[in-house]
Tab-separated table of N, CA and C in Angstrom:
chain	number	residue	atom	x	y	z
E	1	GLY	N	0.823	-1.212	0.013
E	1	GLY	CA	0.008	-0.018	0.007
E	1	GLY	C	0.841	1.254	-0.006
E	2	ASP	N	0.175	2.366	0.346
E	2	ASP	CA	0.773	3.681	0.312
E	2	ASP	C	2.015	3.767	1.239
E	3	HIS	N	1.870	3.156	2.415
E	3	HIS	CA	2.934	3.219	3.411
E	3	HIS	C	4.272	2.625	2.862
E	4	ARG	N	4.128	1.436	2.257
E	4	ARG	CA	5.265	0.791	1.653
E	4	ARG	C	5.869	1.565	0.503
E	5	ASP	N	5.030	2.176	-0.321
E	5	ASP	CA	5.490	2.964	-1.424
E	5	ASP	C	6.308	4.162	-0.871
E	6	LEU	N	5.819	4.800	0.166
E	6	LEU	CA	6.512	5.930	0.762
E	6	LEU	C	7.866	5.504	1.326
E	7	HIS	N	7.865	4.373	1.986
E	7	HIS	CA	9.066	3.828	2.527
E	7	HIS	C	10.110	3.556	1.427
E	8	LEU	N	9.678	2.916	0.354
E	8	LEU	CA	10.558	2.602	-0.788
E	8	LEU	C	11.101	3.906	-1.433
E	9	SER	N	10.203	4.864	-1.548
E	9	SER	CA	10.585	6.150	-2.131
E	9	SER	C	11.653	6.847	-1.305
E	10	LEU	N	11.454	6.851	0.016
E	10	LEU	CA	12.419	7.468	0.955
E	10	LEU	C	13.772	6.708	0.841
E	11	ARG	N	13.653	5.388	0.800
E	11	ARG	CA	14.906	4.572	0.711
E	11	ARG	C	15.701	4.862	-0.554
E	12	ARG	N	14.938	4.991	-1.654
E	12	ARG	CA	15.549	5.286	-2.966
E	12	ARG	C	16.245	6.656	-2.932
E	13	GLN	N	15.533	7.636	-2.363
E	13	GLN	CA	16.067	8.967	-2.254
E	13	GLN	C	17.366	9.000	-1.441
E	14	ARG	N	17.357	8.221	-0.311
E	14	ARG	CA	18.512	8.131	0.532
E	14	ARG	C	19.727	7.463	-0.169
E	15	GLN	N	19.422	6.412	-0.934
E	15	GLN	CA	20.503	5.744	-1.722
E	15	GLN	C	21.051	6.674	-2.761
E	16	MET	N	20.204	7.468	-3.409
E	16	MET	CA	20.674	8.415	-4.425
E	16	MET	C	21.553	9.489	-3.754
E	17	CYS	N	21.154	9.933	-2.549
E	17	CYS	CA	21.907	10.947	-1.817
E	17	CYS	C	23.270	10.400	-1.498
E	18	ILE	N	23.364	9.142	-1.009
E	18	ILE	CA	24.620	8.526	-0.660
E	18	ILE	C	25.498	8.478	-1.911
E	19	ARG	N	24.897	7.987	-2.999
E	19	ARG	CA	25.593	7.869	-4.291
E	19	ARG	C	26.151	9.259	-4.733
E	20	ASP	N	25.309	10.268	-4.608
E	20	ASP	CA	25.727	11.627	-5.050
E	20	ASP	C	26.863	12.160	-4.175
E	21	ARG	N	26.773	11.890	-2.862
E	21	ARG	CA	27.841	12.359	-1.949
E	21	ARG	C	29.175	11.643	-2.268
E	22	LEU	N	29.142	10.357	-2.531
E	22	LEU	CA	30.340	9.588	-2.864
E	22	LEU	C	30.877	10.007	-4.222
E	23	LEU	N	29.989	10.258	-5.221
E	23	LEU	CA	30.442	10.740	-6.485
E	23	LEU	C	31.111	12.082	-6.424
E	24	ASP	N	30.521	12.983	-5.624
E	24	ASP	CA	31.108	14.299	-5.467
E	24	ASP	C	32.537	14.192	-4.878
E	25	ALA	N	32.690	13.340	-3.885
E	25	ALA	CA	33.998	13.142	-3.227
E	25	ALA	C	34.978	12.526	-4.187
E	26	SER	N	34.547	11.549	-5.015
E	26	SER	CA	35.486	10.943	-5.920
E	26	SER	C	35.884	11.861	-7.064
E	27	ASN	N	34.952	12.730	-7.481
E	27	ASN	CA	35.309	13.720	-8.486
E	27	ASN	C	36.339	14.703	-7.923
E	28	LYS	N	36.158	15.106	-6.685
E	28	LYS	CA	37.073	15.963	-6.022
E	28	LYS	C	38.486	15.278	-5.959
E	29	ALA	N	38.503	14.002	-5.600
E	29	ALA	CA	39.754	13.273	-5.532
E	29	ALA	C	40.473	13.225	-6.884
E	30	GLU	N	39.675	13.074	-7.960
E	30	GLU	CA	40.264	13.076	-9.303
E	30	GLU	C	40.948	14.380	-9.636
E	31	ILE	N	40.294	15.486	-9.286
E	31	ILE	CA	40.827	16.817	-9.533
E	31	ILE	C	42.143	17.006	-8.732
E	32	ILE	N	42.146	16.535	-7.480
E	32	ILE	CA	43.344	16.660	-6.622
E	32	ILE	C	44.468	15.779	-7.207
E	33	LEU	N	44.174	14.606	-7.684
E	33	LEU	CA	45.195	13.750	-8.310
E	33	LEU	C	45.819	14.414	-9.570
E	34	ARG	N	44.977	15.110	-10.317
E	34	ARG	CA	45.474	15.802	-11.485
E	34	ARG	C	46.454	16.867	-11.056
E	35	GLY	N	46.144	17.592	-9.966
E	35	GLY	CA	47.057	18.605	-9.401
E	35	GLY	C	48.315	17.986	-8.898
E	36	MET	N	48.200	16.794	-8.326
E	36	MET	CA	49.400	16.059	-7.834
E	36	MET	C	50.331	15.711	-8.969
E	37	ARG	N	49.774	15.217	-10.062
E	37	ARG	CA	50.580	14.826	-11.205
E	37	ARG	C	51.340	16.057	-11.750
E	38	TYR	N	50.634	17.178	-11.838
E	38	TYR	CA	51.264	18.440	-12.269
E	38	TYR	C	52.405	18.806	-11.368
E	39	ALA	N	52.099	18.726	-10.008
E	39	ALA	CA	53.129	19.121	-8.998
E	39	ALA	C	54.355	18.215	-9.105
E	40	ILE	N	54.135	16.919	-9.360
E	40	ILE	CA	55.270	16.010	-9.509
E	40	ILE	C	56.117	16.282	-10.721
E	41	VAL	N	55.421	16.445	-11.837
E	41	VAL	CA	56.077	16.726	-13.121
E	41	VAL	C	56.932	17.992	-13.071
E	42	TYR	N	56.349	19.054	-12.436
E	42	TYR	CA	57.079	20.325	-12.368
E	42	TYR	C	57.800	20.560	-11.056
E	43	GLN	N	57.903	19.479	-10.262
E	43	GLN	CA	58.583	19.556	-8.994
E	43	GLN	C	58.189	20.729	-8.103
E	44	ASP	N	56.859	20.943	-8.028
E	44	ASP	CA	56.312	22.024	-7.235
E	44	ASP	C	55.924	21.405	-5.862
E	45	ILE	N	56.886	21.433	-4.941
E	45	ILE	CA	56.758	20.717	-3.644
E	45	ILE	C	55.614	21.294	-2.838
E	46	ASP	N	55.457	22.632	-2.800
E	46	ASP	CA	54.336	23.275	-2.011
E	46	ASP	C	52.994	22.773	-2.497
E	47	THR	N	52.825	22.740	-3.802
E	47	THR	CA	51.562	22.264	-4.364
E	47	THR	C	51.344	20.776	-4.053
E	48	LEU	N	52.438	20.012	-4.146
E	48	LEU	CA	52.363	18.602	-3.863
E	48	LEU	C	51.930	18.345	-2.397
E	49	ARG	N	52.525	19.099	-1.467
E	49	ARG	CA	52.141	18.941	-0.043
E	49	ARG	C	50.667	19.273	0.158
E	50	LYS	N	50.199	20.345	-0.494
E	50	LYS	CA	48.786	20.714	-0.382
E	50	LYS	C	47.854	19.635	-0.976
E	51	CYS	N	48.273	19.101	-2.084
E	51	CYS	CA	47.488	18.009	-2.728
E	51	CYS	C	47.409	16.787	-1.845
E	52	VAL	N	48.561	16.414	-1.211
E	52	VAL	CA	48.589	15.256	-0.373
E	52	VAL	C	47.583	15.472	0.833
E	53	THR	N	47.609	16.646	1.405
E	53	THR	CA	46.734	16.949	2.513
E	53	THR	C	45.263	16.951	2.037
E	54	ASP	N	44.999	17.570	0.871
E	54	ASP	CA	43.661	17.597	0.327
E	54	ASP	C	43.120	16.193	0.044
E	55	LEU	N	43.974	15.353	-0.543
E	55	LEU	CA	43.610	14.031	-0.886
E	55	LEU	C	43.282	13.194	0.357
E	56	ARG	N	44.144	13.363	1.391
E	56	ARG	CA	43.926	12.674	2.707
E	56	ARG	C	42.561	13.091	3.224
E	57	ASN	N	42.261	14.371	3.221
E	57	ASN	CA	40.961	14.833	3.755
E	57	ASN	C	39.788	14.280	2.943
E	58	CYS	N	39.967	14.230	1.660
E	58	CYS	CA	38.930	13.716	0.762
E	58	CYS	C	38.663	12.254	1.051
E	59	ILE	N	39.700	11.454	1.266
E	59	ILE	CA	39.555	10.026	1.551
E	59	ILE	C	38.849	9.864	2.949
E	60	LEU	N	39.252	10.697	3.898
E	60	LEU	CA	38.606	10.637	5.216
E	60	LEU	C	37.112	10.936	5.106
E	61	ASP	N	36.761	11.952	4.249
E	61	ASP	CA	35.376	12.262	4.050
E	61	ASP	C	34.620	11.084	3.427
E	62	MET	N	35.240	10.460	2.413
E	62	MET	CA	34.561	9.299	1.779
E	62	MET	C	34.392	8.179	2.790
E	63	ASN	N	35.438	7.923	3.590
E	63	ASN	CA	35.361	6.886	4.577
E	63	ASN	C	34.211	7.159	5.600
E	64	GLU	N	34.092	8.382	5.983
E	64	GLU	CA	33.039	8.798	6.904
E	64	GLU	C	31.647	8.524	6.295
E	65	ILE	N	31.435	8.861	5.045
E	65	ILE	CA	30.162	8.619	4.356
E	65	ILE	C	29.894	7.138	4.349
E	66	VAL	N	30.874	6.320	3.965
E	66	VAL	CA	30.714	4.837	3.869
E	66	VAL	C	30.360	4.245	5.241
E	67	GLU	N	31.137	4.683	6.300
E	67	GLU	CA	30.885	4.157	7.645
E	67	GLU	C	29.517	4.582	8.170
E	68	GLU	N	29.163	5.840	7.877
E	68	GLU	CA	27.894	6.393	8.290
E	68	GLU	C	26.698	5.572	7.696
E	69	GLU	N	26.875	5.213	6.449
E	69	GLU	CA	25.783	4.525	5.738
E	69	GLU	C	25.801	3.016	5.841
E	70	PHE	N	26.982	2.440	5.906
E	70	PHE	CA	27.091	0.977	5.832
E	70	PHE	C	27.757	0.331	7.055
E	71	GLY	N	28.123	1.187	8.022
E	71	GLY	CA	28.788	0.702	9.231
E	71	GLY	C	30.243	0.466	8.967
E	72	LYS	N	30.955	0.194	10.071
E	72	LYS	CA	32.428	-0.060	9.999
E	72	LYS	C	32.607	-1.493	9.568
E	73	GLU	N	33.815	-1.746	9.034
E	73	GLU	CA	34.122	-3.141	8.600
E	73	GLU	C	34.104	-4.115	9.733
C-alpha cells in the first residue's frame, strides 16, 4: 500500500543521496590527483604537499560517508 510505497521512495532517495555524496567526493579526488601529477612533473613541492593533505581529507570524508551509511568493517 501507500505506506510501503513511501518507505521505498524514501529509501531510494537516501540511496541516491549517498551515491551523489560519494560521486562528489570521488570527483574531487580526481581533480586533486590531477594537481598532484602536475606538481610531481614540475617539482612543485608546496603544491604537492597541499594536494597530499587535500587527498587525505577527501579520503577521510569518503570513509566517513561509507561508515555512516554501511557501518564499519
